[in-house]
Structure formats: C-alpha cells, structure tokens
PDB file of C-alpha atoms and ligand atoms in Angstrom:
ATOM      1  CA  MET A   1       0.000   0.000   0.000  1.00 49.00           C
ATOM      2  CA  THR A   2       2.885   2.378  -0.734  1.00 51.00           C
ATOM      3  CA  ASN A   3       1.196   3.030  -4.091  1.00 55.00           C
ATOM      4  CA  THR A   4       0.874   6.759  -4.815  1.00 79.00           C
ATOM      5  CA  HIS A   5      -1.959   6.263  -7.302  1.00 90.00           C
ATOM      6  CA  PRO A   6      -5.513   6.479  -6.002  1.00 95.00           C
ATOM      7  CA  LEU A   7      -6.879   3.268  -4.531  1.00 97.00           C
ATOM      8  CA  ILE A   8     -10.491   2.499  -5.382  1.00 98.00           C
ATOM      9  CA  VAL A   9     -12.112  -0.264  -3.356  1.00 98.00           C
ATOM     10  CA  ILE A  10     -15.459  -1.465  -4.671  1.00 98.00           C
ATOM     11  CA  LEU A  11     -17.650  -3.582  -2.400  1.00 98.00           C
ATOM     12  CA  LEU A  12     -20.148  -5.821  -4.151  1.00 97.00           C
ATOM     13  CA  GLY A  13     -22.597  -8.164  -2.486  1.00 96.00           C
ATOM     14  CA  PRO A  14     -26.265  -8.619  -1.619  1.00 95.00           C
ATOM     15  CA  PRO A  15     -28.101  -6.330   0.775  1.00 92.00           C
ATOM     16  CA  GLY A  16     -27.566  -7.464   4.352  1.00 89.00           C
ATOM     17  CA  VAL A  17     -24.370  -9.406   3.750  1.00 92.00           C
ATOM     18  CA  GLY A  18     -22.431  -6.973   5.964  1.00 89.00           C
ATOM     19  CA  LYS A  19     -20.786  -4.665   3.408  1.00 92.00           C
ATOM     20  CA  GLY A  20     -21.446  -1.530   5.467  1.00 90.00           C
ATOM     21  CA  THR A  21     -19.803  -2.973   8.571  1.00 90.00           C
ATOM     22  CA  GLN A  22     -16.832  -4.192   6.543  1.00 95.00           C
ATOM     23  CA  ALA A  23     -16.587  -0.831   4.772  1.00 96.00           C
ATOM     24  CA  LEU A  24     -16.156   1.020   8.062  1.00 93.00           C
ATOM     25  CA  LYS A  25     -13.343  -1.343   9.099  1.00 96.00           C
ATOM     26  CA  ILE A  26     -11.644  -0.937   5.717  1.00 97.00           C
ATOM     27  CA  GLN A  27     -12.036   2.843   5.992  1.00 97.00           C
ATOM     28  CA  THR A  28     -10.272   2.826   9.365  1.00 96.00           C
ATOM     29  CA  MET A  29      -7.476   0.697   7.943  1.00 96.00           C
ATOM     30  CA  LEU A  30      -6.918   2.600   4.688  1.00 96.00           C
ATOM     31  CA  GLN A  31      -7.904   6.110   5.819  1.00 96.00           C
ATOM     32  CA  ILE A  32      -9.866   6.838   2.646  1.00 97.00           C
ATOM     33  CA  PRO A  33     -13.553   7.852   2.612  1.00 97.00           C
ATOM     34  CA  HIS A  34     -16.357   5.314   2.664  1.00 97.00           C
ATOM     35  CA  ILE A  35     -19.032   6.272   0.150  1.00 97.00           C
ATOM     36  CA  SER A  36     -22.300   4.437   0.687  1.00 96.00           C
ATOM     37  CA  THR A  37     -24.913   5.394  -1.894  1.00 97.00           C
ATOM     38  CA  GLY A  38     -27.637   4.030   0.420  1.00 94.00           C
ATOM     39  CA  ASP A  39     -26.417   6.254   3.282  1.00 93.00           C
ATOM     40  CA  ILE A  40     -26.263   9.338   1.038  1.00 96.00           C
ATOM     41  CA  LEU A  41     -29.814   8.700  -0.158  1.00 96.00           C
ATOM     42  CA  ARG A  42     -31.111   8.070   3.394  1.00 93.00           C
ATOM     43  CA  THR A  43     -29.508  11.338   4.580  1.00 92.00           C
ATOM     44  CA  ASN A  44     -31.234  13.173   1.723  1.00 95.00           C
ATOM     45  CA  ILE A  45     -34.552  11.574   2.663  1.00 94.00           C
ATOM     46  CA  LYS A  46     -34.109  12.581   6.304  1.00 91.00           C
ATOM     47  CA  GLN A  47     -33.258  16.140   5.304  1.00 94.00           C
ATOM     48  CA  LYS A  48     -36.146  16.226   2.795  1.00 96.00           C
ATOM     49  CA  THR A  49     -33.897  17.507  -0.003  1.00 97.00           C
ATOM     50  CA  PRO A  50     -35.211  17.405  -3.617  1.00 97.00           C
ATOM     51  CA  LEU A  51     -33.114  14.242  -4.151  1.00 97.00           C
ATOM     52  CA  GLY A  52     -34.573  12.691  -0.996  1.00 97.00           C
ATOM     53  CA  LEU A  53     -38.154  13.545  -1.954  1.00 97.00           C
ATOM     54  CA  GLU A  54     -37.636  12.165  -5.455  1.00 97.00           C
ATOM     55  CA  THR A  55     -36.157   8.843  -4.318  1.00 97.00           C
ATOM     56  CA  GLN A  56     -37.903   8.052  -1.013  1.00 97.00           C
ATOM     57  CA  SER A  57     -40.781   5.949  -2.350  1.00 96.00           C
ATOM     58  CA  ILE A  58     -38.458   4.003  -4.698  1.00 96.00           C
ATOM     59  CA  ILE A  59     -36.116   3.122  -1.834  1.00 95.00           C
ATOM     60  CA  GLU A  60     -38.934   2.177   0.525  1.00 93.00           C
ATOM     61  CA  LYS A  61     -40.237  -0.279  -2.090  1.00 92.00           C
ATOM     62  CA  GLY A  62     -36.753  -1.830  -2.384  1.00 91.00           C
ATOM     63  CA  GLU A  63     -36.397  -0.821  -6.045  1.00 94.00           C
ATOM     64  CA  LEU A  64     -33.341   0.753  -7.667  1.00 95.00           C
ATOM     65  CA  VAL A  65     -33.027   4.487  -8.141  1.00 98.00           C
ATOM     66  CA  SER A  66     -32.330   5.420 -11.790  1.00 98.00           C
ATOM     67  CA  ASP A  67     -28.776   5.165 -13.112  1.00 98.00           C
ATOM     68  CA  GLU A  68     -28.924   8.820 -14.147  1.00 98.00           C
ATOM     69  CA  ILE A  69     -29.641  10.068 -10.618  1.00 98.00           C
ATOM     70  CA  ILE A  70     -27.170   7.712  -8.947  1.00 98.00           C
ATOM     71  CA  ASN A  71     -24.339   8.353 -11.396  1.00 98.00           C
ATOM     72  CA  LYS A  72     -24.674  12.111 -10.990  1.00 97.00           C
ATOM     73  CA  MET A  73     -24.695  11.756  -7.203  1.00 98.00           C
ATOM     74  CA  VAL A  74     -21.620   9.495  -7.099  1.00 98.00           C
ATOM     75  CA  LEU A  75     -19.575  11.442  -9.661  1.00 98.00           C
ATOM     76  CA  GLY A  76     -20.226  14.603  -7.649  1.00 96.00           C
ATOM     77  CA  ARG A  77     -19.074  12.910  -4.458  1.00 97.00           C
ATOM     78  CA  ILE A  78     -15.881  11.312  -5.834  1.00 97.00           C
ATOM     79  CA  ALA A  79     -14.799  14.618  -7.385  1.00 96.00           C
ATOM     80  CA  GLN A  80     -14.396  16.068  -3.892  1.00 97.00           C
ATOM     81  CA  GLU A  81     -10.966  16.779  -2.425  1.00 96.00           C
ATOM     82  CA  ASP A  82     -11.060  14.026   0.237  1.00 97.00           C
ATOM     83  CA  CYS A  83     -11.331  11.389  -2.534  1.00 97.00           C
ATOM     84  CA  LYS A  84      -8.066  12.315  -4.218  1.00 95.00           C
ATOM     85  CA  LYS A  85      -6.126   9.433  -2.626  1.00 95.00           C
ATOM     86  CA  GLY A  86      -8.947   6.989  -3.190  1.00 97.00           C
ATOM     87  CA  PHE A  87     -12.268   5.880  -1.727  1.00 98.00           C
ATOM     88  CA  ILE A  88     -14.400   2.877  -0.854  1.00 98.00           C
ATOM     89  CA  LEU A  89     -17.633   2.401  -2.788  1.00 98.00           C
ATOM     90  CA  ASP A  90     -20.399   0.555  -0.954  1.00 97.00           C
ATOM     91  CA  GLY A  91     -23.618  -0.046  -2.888  1.00 96.00           C
ATOM     92  CA  TYR A  92     -22.222   1.274  -6.184  1.00 98.00           C
ATOM     93  CA  PRO A  93     -22.015   0.219  -8.961  1.00 98.00           C
ATOM     94  CA  ARG A  94     -25.171  -1.860  -8.892  1.00 96.00           C
ATOM     95  CA  THR A  95     -25.789  -2.009 -12.648  1.00 96.00           C
ATOM     96  CA  LEU A  96     -23.570  -2.418 -15.682  1.00 96.00           C
ATOM     97  CA  THR A  97     -24.382   1.131 -16.798  1.00 97.00           C
ATOM     98  CA  GLN A  98     -23.132   2.403 -13.437  1.00 98.00           C
ATOM     99  CA  ALA A  99     -19.955   0.304 -13.761  1.00 98.00           C
ATOM    100  CA  HIS A 100     -19.232   1.781 -17.205  1.00 97.00           C
ATOM    101  CA  THR A 101     -19.854   5.325 -15.968  1.00 98.00           C
ATOM    102  CA  LEU A 102     -17.538   4.785 -13.016  1.00 98.00           C
ATOM    103  CA  GLU A 103     -14.800   3.303 -15.163  1.00 97.00           C
ATOM    104  CA  LYS A 104     -14.840   6.305 -17.504  1.00 97.00           C
ATOM    105  CA  SER A 105     -14.574   8.752 -14.628  1.00 96.00           C
ATOM    106  CA  LEU A 106     -11.634   7.143 -12.798  1.00 96.00           C
ATOM    107  CA  ASP A 107      -7.980   8.101 -13.077  1.00 92.00           C
ATOM    108  CA  PRO A 108      -6.591   5.493 -15.525  1.00 93.00           C
ATOM    109  CA  LYS A 109      -3.666   4.963 -13.145  1.00 94.00           C
ATOM    110  CA  ALA A 110      -5.910   4.171 -10.189  1.00 96.00           C
ATOM    111  CA  THR A 111      -5.547   0.793  -8.502  1.00 96.00           C
ATOM    112  CA  ILE A 112      -8.967  -0.858  -8.429  1.00 97.00           C
ATOM    113  CA  LYS A 113      -9.843  -3.667  -6.029  1.00 97.00           C
ATOM    114  CA  VAL A 114     -13.261  -5.287  -6.079  1.00 98.00           C
ATOM    115  CA  LEU A 115     -14.423  -7.307  -3.100  1.00 98.00           C
ATOM    116  CA  MET A 116     -17.358  -9.597  -3.737  1.00 97.00           C
ATOM    117  CA  TYR A 117     -19.041 -10.483  -0.424  1.00 97.00           C
ATOM    118  CA  HIS A 118     -21.307 -13.498  -0.395  1.00 95.00           C
ATOM    119  CA  ALA A 119     -23.397 -15.551   2.011  1.00 94.00           C
ATOM    120  CA  LYS A 120     -26.318 -17.954   1.788  1.00 91.00           C
ATOM    121  CA  ASN A 121     -29.790 -16.431   1.461  1.00 87.00           C
ATOM    122  CA  GLU A 122     -30.806 -17.783   4.930  1.00 86.00           C
ATOM    123  CA  THR A 123     -27.786 -16.033   6.478  1.00 89.00           C
ATOM    124  CA  ILE A 124     -28.721 -12.784   4.761  1.00 90.00           C
ATOM    125  CA  VAL A 125     -32.344 -12.872   5.863  1.00 87.00           C
ATOM    126  CA  THR A 126     -31.285 -13.577   9.490  1.00 86.00           C
ATOM    127  CA  ARG A 127     -28.796 -10.716   9.360  1.00 87.00           C
ATOM    128  CA  ILE A 128     -31.198  -8.199   7.878  1.00 89.00           C
ATOM    129  CA  SER A 129     -34.080  -9.078  10.180  1.00 85.00           C
ATOM    130  CA  GLY A 130     -31.901  -8.365  13.235  1.00 90.00           C
ATOM    131  CA  ARG A 131     -30.200  -5.304  11.780  1.00 91.00           C
ATOM    132  CA  LEU A 132     -30.547  -2.001  13.624  1.00 93.00           C
ATOM    133  CA  THR A 133     -29.480   1.254  12.020  1.00 92.00           C
ATOM    134  CA  CYS A 134     -28.787   4.634  13.555  1.00 92.00           C
ATOM    135  CA  ARG A 135     -30.735   7.182  11.537  1.00 84.00           C
ATOM    136  CA  HIS A 136     -28.506   9.919  12.899  1.00 88.00           C
ATOM    137  CA  CYS A 137     -24.973   8.674  12.035  1.00 87.00           C
ATOM    138  CA  GLY A 138     -25.694   5.583   9.904  1.00 84.00           C
ATOM    139  CA  GLN A 139     -23.862   3.122  12.185  1.00 87.00           C
ATOM    140  CA  VAL A 140     -25.207  -0.410  11.822  1.00 89.00           C
ATOM    141  CA  PHE A 141     -25.666  -2.982  14.609  1.00 91.00           C
ATOM    142  CA  HIS A 142     -27.215  -6.435  14.916  1.00 90.00           C
ATOM    143  CA  VAL A 143     -29.275  -7.574  17.892  1.00 91.00           C
ATOM    144  CA  THR A 144     -27.259 -10.817  18.178  1.00 89.00           C
ATOM    145  CA  PHE A 145     -24.029 -10.581  16.173  1.00 86.00           C
ATOM    146  CA  ASN A 146     -23.022  -6.982  16.828  1.00 89.00           C
ATOM    147  CA  PRO A 147     -25.231  -5.600  19.625  1.00 94.00           C
ATOM    148  CA  PRO A 148     -24.952  -1.996  20.816  1.00 96.00           C
ATOM    149  CA  LYS A 149     -23.633  -1.549  24.383  1.00 97.00           C
ATOM    150  CA  LYS A 150     -27.042  -0.214  25.524  1.00 96.00           C
ATOM    151  CA  PRO A 151     -30.150  -1.804  23.916  1.00 94.00           C
ATOM    152  CA  HIS A 152     -31.402   0.223  20.934  1.00 94.00           C
ATOM    153  CA  ILE A 153     -28.949   3.088  21.562  1.00 97.00           C
ATOM    154  CA  CYS A 154     -26.156   3.925  19.118  1.00 97.00           C
ATOM    155  CA  ASP A 155     -22.661   3.469  20.654  1.00 97.00           C
ATOM    156  CA  ASN A 156     -21.387   6.207  18.382  1.00 94.00           C
ATOM    157  CA  CYS A 157     -23.817   9.110  18.901  1.00 96.00           C
ATOM    158  CA  SER A 158     -26.366   7.876  21.526  1.00 97.00           C
ATOM    159  CA  HIS A 159     -29.353   8.290  19.198  1.00 96.00           C
ATOM    160  CA  HIS A 160     -32.083   5.641  18.973  1.00 96.00           C
ATOM    161  CA  LEU A 161     -31.552   2.667  16.656  1.00 96.00           C
ATOM    162  CA  MET A 162     -34.330   1.686  14.231  1.00 94.00           C
ATOM    163  CA  GLN A 163     -35.117  -0.990  11.694  1.00 92.00           C
ATOM    164  CA  ARG A 164     -34.892   0.438   8.154  1.00 90.00           C
ATOM    165  CA  LYS A 165     -38.255   0.323   6.329  1.00 89.00           C
ATOM    166  CA  ASP A 166     -36.607  -1.558   3.469  1.00 89.00           C
ATOM    167  CA  ASP A 167     -35.234  -4.157   5.924  1.00 90.00           C
ATOM    168  CA  GLN A 168     -38.744  -5.573   6.433  1.00 87.00           C
ATOM    169  CA  ALA A 169     -38.977  -9.187   5.219  1.00 82.00           C
ATOM    170  CA  GLN A 170     -41.141  -8.612   2.129  1.00 84.00           C
ATOM    171  CA  ILE A 171     -39.030  -5.709   0.882  1.00 88.00           C
ATOM    172  CA  VAL A 172     -35.809  -7.630   1.544  1.00 88.00           C
ATOM    173  CA  LEU A 173     -37.019 -10.390  -0.782  1.00 87.00           C
ATOM    174  CA  GLU A 174     -37.660  -7.777  -3.485  1.00 88.00           C
ATOM    175  CA  ARG A 175     -34.159  -6.318  -2.965  1.00 90.00           C
ATOM    176  CA  LEU A 176     -32.566  -9.762  -3.194  1.00 92.00           C
ATOM    177  CA  LYS A 177     -34.502 -10.483  -6.403  1.00 91.00           C
ATOM    178  CA  ILE A 178     -33.245  -7.253  -7.996  1.00 92.00           C
ATOM    179  CA  TYR A 179     -29.714  -7.981  -6.776  1.00 93.00           C
ATOM    180  CA  GLN A 180     -29.714 -11.457  -8.385  1.00 91.00           C
ATOM    181  CA  LYS A 181     -30.829  -9.919 -11.668  1.00 91.00           C
ATOM    182  CA  GLU A 182     -28.147  -7.209 -11.748  1.00 92.00           C
ATOM    183  CA  ILE A 183     -25.116  -8.930 -10.237  1.00 95.00           C
ATOM    184  CA  ASP A 184     -24.113 -11.430 -12.968  1.00 94.00           C
ATOM    185  CA  PRO A 185     -23.153  -8.827 -15.587  1.00 96.00           C
ATOM    186  CA  LEU A 186     -21.187  -6.938 -12.923  1.00 96.00           C
ATOM    187  CA  ILE A 187     -19.323 -10.088 -11.870  1.00 96.00           C
ATOM    188  CA  GLN A 188     -18.495 -10.754 -15.506  1.00 96.00           C
ATOM    189  CA  PHE A 189     -17.374  -7.153 -16.038  1.00 97.00           C
ATOM    190  CA  TYR A 190     -14.887  -7.186 -13.143  1.00 97.00           C
ATOM    191  CA  ASN A 191     -13.855 -10.824 -13.644  1.00 96.00           C
ATOM    192  CA  GLN A 192     -12.776 -10.085 -17.201  1.00 96.00           C
ATOM    193  CA  LYS A 193     -10.453  -7.456 -15.774  1.00 96.00           C
ATOM    194  CA  SER A 194      -9.224  -9.912 -13.092  1.00 95.00           C
ATOM    195  CA  LEU A 195     -10.191  -7.444 -10.387  1.00 95.00           C
ATOM    196  CA  LEU A 196     -12.665  -9.545  -8.430  1.00 95.00           C
ATOM    197  CA  HIS A 197     -11.857 -11.140  -5.094  1.00 96.00           C
ATOM    198  CA  SER A 198     -14.490 -13.260  -3.389  1.00 96.00           C
ATOM    199  CA  ILE A 199     -15.076 -13.058   0.385  1.00 97.00           C
ATOM    200  CA  SER A 200     -17.245 -15.406   2.411  1.00 96.00           C
ATOM    201  CA  CYS A 201     -19.423 -13.722   5.027  1.00 94.00           C
ATOM    202  CA  GLU A 202     -20.706 -16.916   6.606  1.00 94.00           C
ATOM    203  CA  GLY A 203     -18.309 -16.499   9.548  1.00 92.00           C
ATOM    204  CA  SER A 204     -17.727 -13.591  11.921  1.00 91.00           C
ATOM    205  CA  ILE A 205     -17.197  -9.925  11.046  1.00 91.00           C
ATOM    206  CA  ASP A 206     -13.498 -10.313  11.897  1.00 95.00           C
ATOM    207  CA  GLU A 207     -13.113 -13.395   9.700  1.00 96.00           C
ATOM    208  CA  ALA A 208     -14.523 -11.565   6.687  1.00 96.00           C
ATOM    209  CA  PHE A 209     -12.331  -8.550   7.438  1.00 97.00           C
ATOM    210  CA  ALA A 210      -9.208 -10.733   7.658  1.00 97.00           C
ATOM    211  CA  GLN A 211      -9.896 -12.036   4.138  1.00 96.00           C
ATOM    212  CA  ALA A 212     -10.253  -8.452   2.861  1.00 97.00           C
ATOM    213  CA  VAL A 213      -7.029  -7.332   4.565  1.00 97.00           C
ATOM    214  CA  LEU A 214      -5.059 -10.123   2.875  1.00 94.00           C
ATOM    215  CA  TYR A 215      -6.328  -9.072  -0.534  1.00 94.00           C
ATOM    216  CA  LEU A 216      -5.975  -5.332  -0.002  1.00 94.00           C
ATOM    217  CA  LYS A 217      -2.406  -5.602   1.260  1.00 88.00           C
ATOM    218  CA  ASN A 218      -1.247  -7.340  -1.917  1.00 79.00           C
TER     219      ASN A 218
HETATM  220  P1  AMP B   1     -28.311   0.075   0.406  1.00 93.24           P
HETATM  221  O1  AMP B   1     -28.201   0.785   1.711  1.00 93.24           O
HETATM  222  O2  AMP B   1     -27.008   0.017  -0.342  1.00 93.24           O
HETATM  223  O3  AMP B   1     -28.965  -1.284   0.543  1.00 93.24           O
HETATM  224  O4  AMP B   1     -29.272   0.961  -0.522  1.00 93.24           O
HETATM  225  C1  AMP B   1     -30.601   1.226  -0.141  1.00 93.24           C
HETATM  226  C2  AMP B   1     -31.425   1.575  -1.343  1.00 93.24           C
HETATM  227  O5  AMP B   1     -30.897   2.756  -1.986  1.00 93.24           O
HETATM  228  C3  AMP B   1     -31.451   0.538  -2.451  1.00 93.24           C
HETATM  229  O6  AMP B   1     -32.391  -0.507  -2.219  1.00 93.24           O
HETATM  230  C4  AMP B   1     -31.831   1.397  -3.667  1.00 93.24           C
HETATM  231  O7  AMP B   1     -33.195   1.758  -3.621  1.00 93.24           O
HETATM  232  C5  AMP B   1     -31.032   2.671  -3.405  1.00 93.24           C
HETATM  233  N1  AMP B   1     -29.675   2.574  -3.983  1.00 93.24           N
HETATM  234  C6  AMP B   1     -28.496   2.578  -3.307  1.00 93.24           C
HETATM  235  N2  AMP B   1     -27.461   2.475  -4.143  1.00 93.24           N
HETATM  236  C7  AMP B   1     -27.986   2.384  -5.397  1.00 93.24           C
HETATM  237  C8  AMP B   1     -27.421   2.232  -6.688  1.00 93.24           C
HETATM  238  N3  AMP B   1     -26.103   2.145  -6.874  1.00 93.24           N
HETATM  239  N4  AMP B   1     -28.274   2.179  -7.750  1.00 93.24           N
HETATM  240  C9  AMP B   1     -29.603   2.274  -7.592  1.00 93.24           C
HETATM  241  N5  AMP B   1     -30.205   2.405  -6.391  1.00 93.24           N
HETATM  242  C10 AMP B   1     -29.409   2.459  -5.298  1.00 93.24           C
END
C-alpha cells in the first residue's frame, strides 16, 4: 500500500451481507472515505432535499433508483478533495451502466480492487431481520451478532436505533430479487479485468475482514 496512485475499493454483495460494517473497518485501515450510496440517499430523505423527496418511495419499495440520478450523485461525491487518494464504494455500482460510468470517470492509473461479499440467502435474511441502524450517524448494529452496548442506543452518537423500512422481510425479498438480476453482468465485467476477489461472510465480522485485509495488502 505504498502506491501513490488512487486506490479504489469497490464492495459488491447482496443487501444485508455486511458490506457496510466491513466498509467502516476498511475505511479505518486505509484512511480513505467510505461512500455508501444508500447512506447518502437516506440522509437526503431525512433532510427532505429534492433528491430525498424524489427517491424516497423508490427506496422504501426496495427498487433501484435510476442510473442517471445515482451516477450524478456518485460522480459529484468522488470529485471532492477528500477522494483524491482513493475511496471505498459501498452499494455502487449496482448495474452495468453504473460500472461503465464509473470506469470512464476514474484516473486510468488508479488501482482498483473489487471485493465480492457473499453468504447464503438464509444467512442474509437472518442478518437483515436483526439489523438495527442509527438514523442519525448511519452506524449499523445487529441484535445478536453486533449488539450496541445499551439496547437500541447507538454506541457512536447515543441516538435511537431503528429498523430500516426496506429491511422488512417482504421488501428484503424484493431487494434480493433485484440484486440477483443485476449482479451477474457486474461479476463478468470485473472478472474479465481480473479485479474480483471473493469473500465469504458466513463467519464472523473479523473473519470476513481478515480475508479483505489479505487481498488489499497485496
Ligand atoms: P443500500 O443501503 O445500499 O442497501 O441501498 C438502499 C437503497 O438505496 C437501495 O435498495 C436502492 O433503492 C437505493 N440505492 C443505493 N445504491 C444504489 C445504486 N447504486 N443504484 C440504484 N439504487 C441504489
């Protein structure tokens, strides 16, 4: 990691697999910003911005926001000064169009690492159904696997933890269906470039992180 070119870490994987938790650990290790498109959209919804008002009902139904809106949002974010040395993308790209747009906008000398997180569907449903999110700072907990120190209170900012509307069982199934449809072309896209590294999330948070560290250090 003595590379002076920007380092772009892309996290792929189904909703609920634990990408957000892993992203925060990777951010601490690499000291580059974590960009979660879901978090940006949820902040906009909370603040009732035009972007939030436009996308709220789509997100609550578990559907994808249009490529046009997402691409504009991400390109704006990665152009900021704090992204000069690199960044971690969590939840983007989710479609082939997004992957092409991202590729065109990156420094050709950038080092790109793609981590593909996977787990069985049963594991994902268990994880999502116990997931608690802080609407204030975005920190994610799990009632069993990663509980907050005080029940339903965020360790980070002491605000109340909630279940996301789109983490309800029926909506999760819709999100997984959309994920299955979109992921194959993305896997192919990054596989052809030999950039994809697969990580099992069946074990603990630390086990998954250890696999990522090995790959990122090479
Ligand atoms: P996430 O927190 O990554 O699960 O994202 C929550 C929701 O935000 C998704 O179900 C989509 O509605 C929307 N979203 C986030 N990222 C994207 C993206 N790259 N493309 C389209 N919609 C997205």
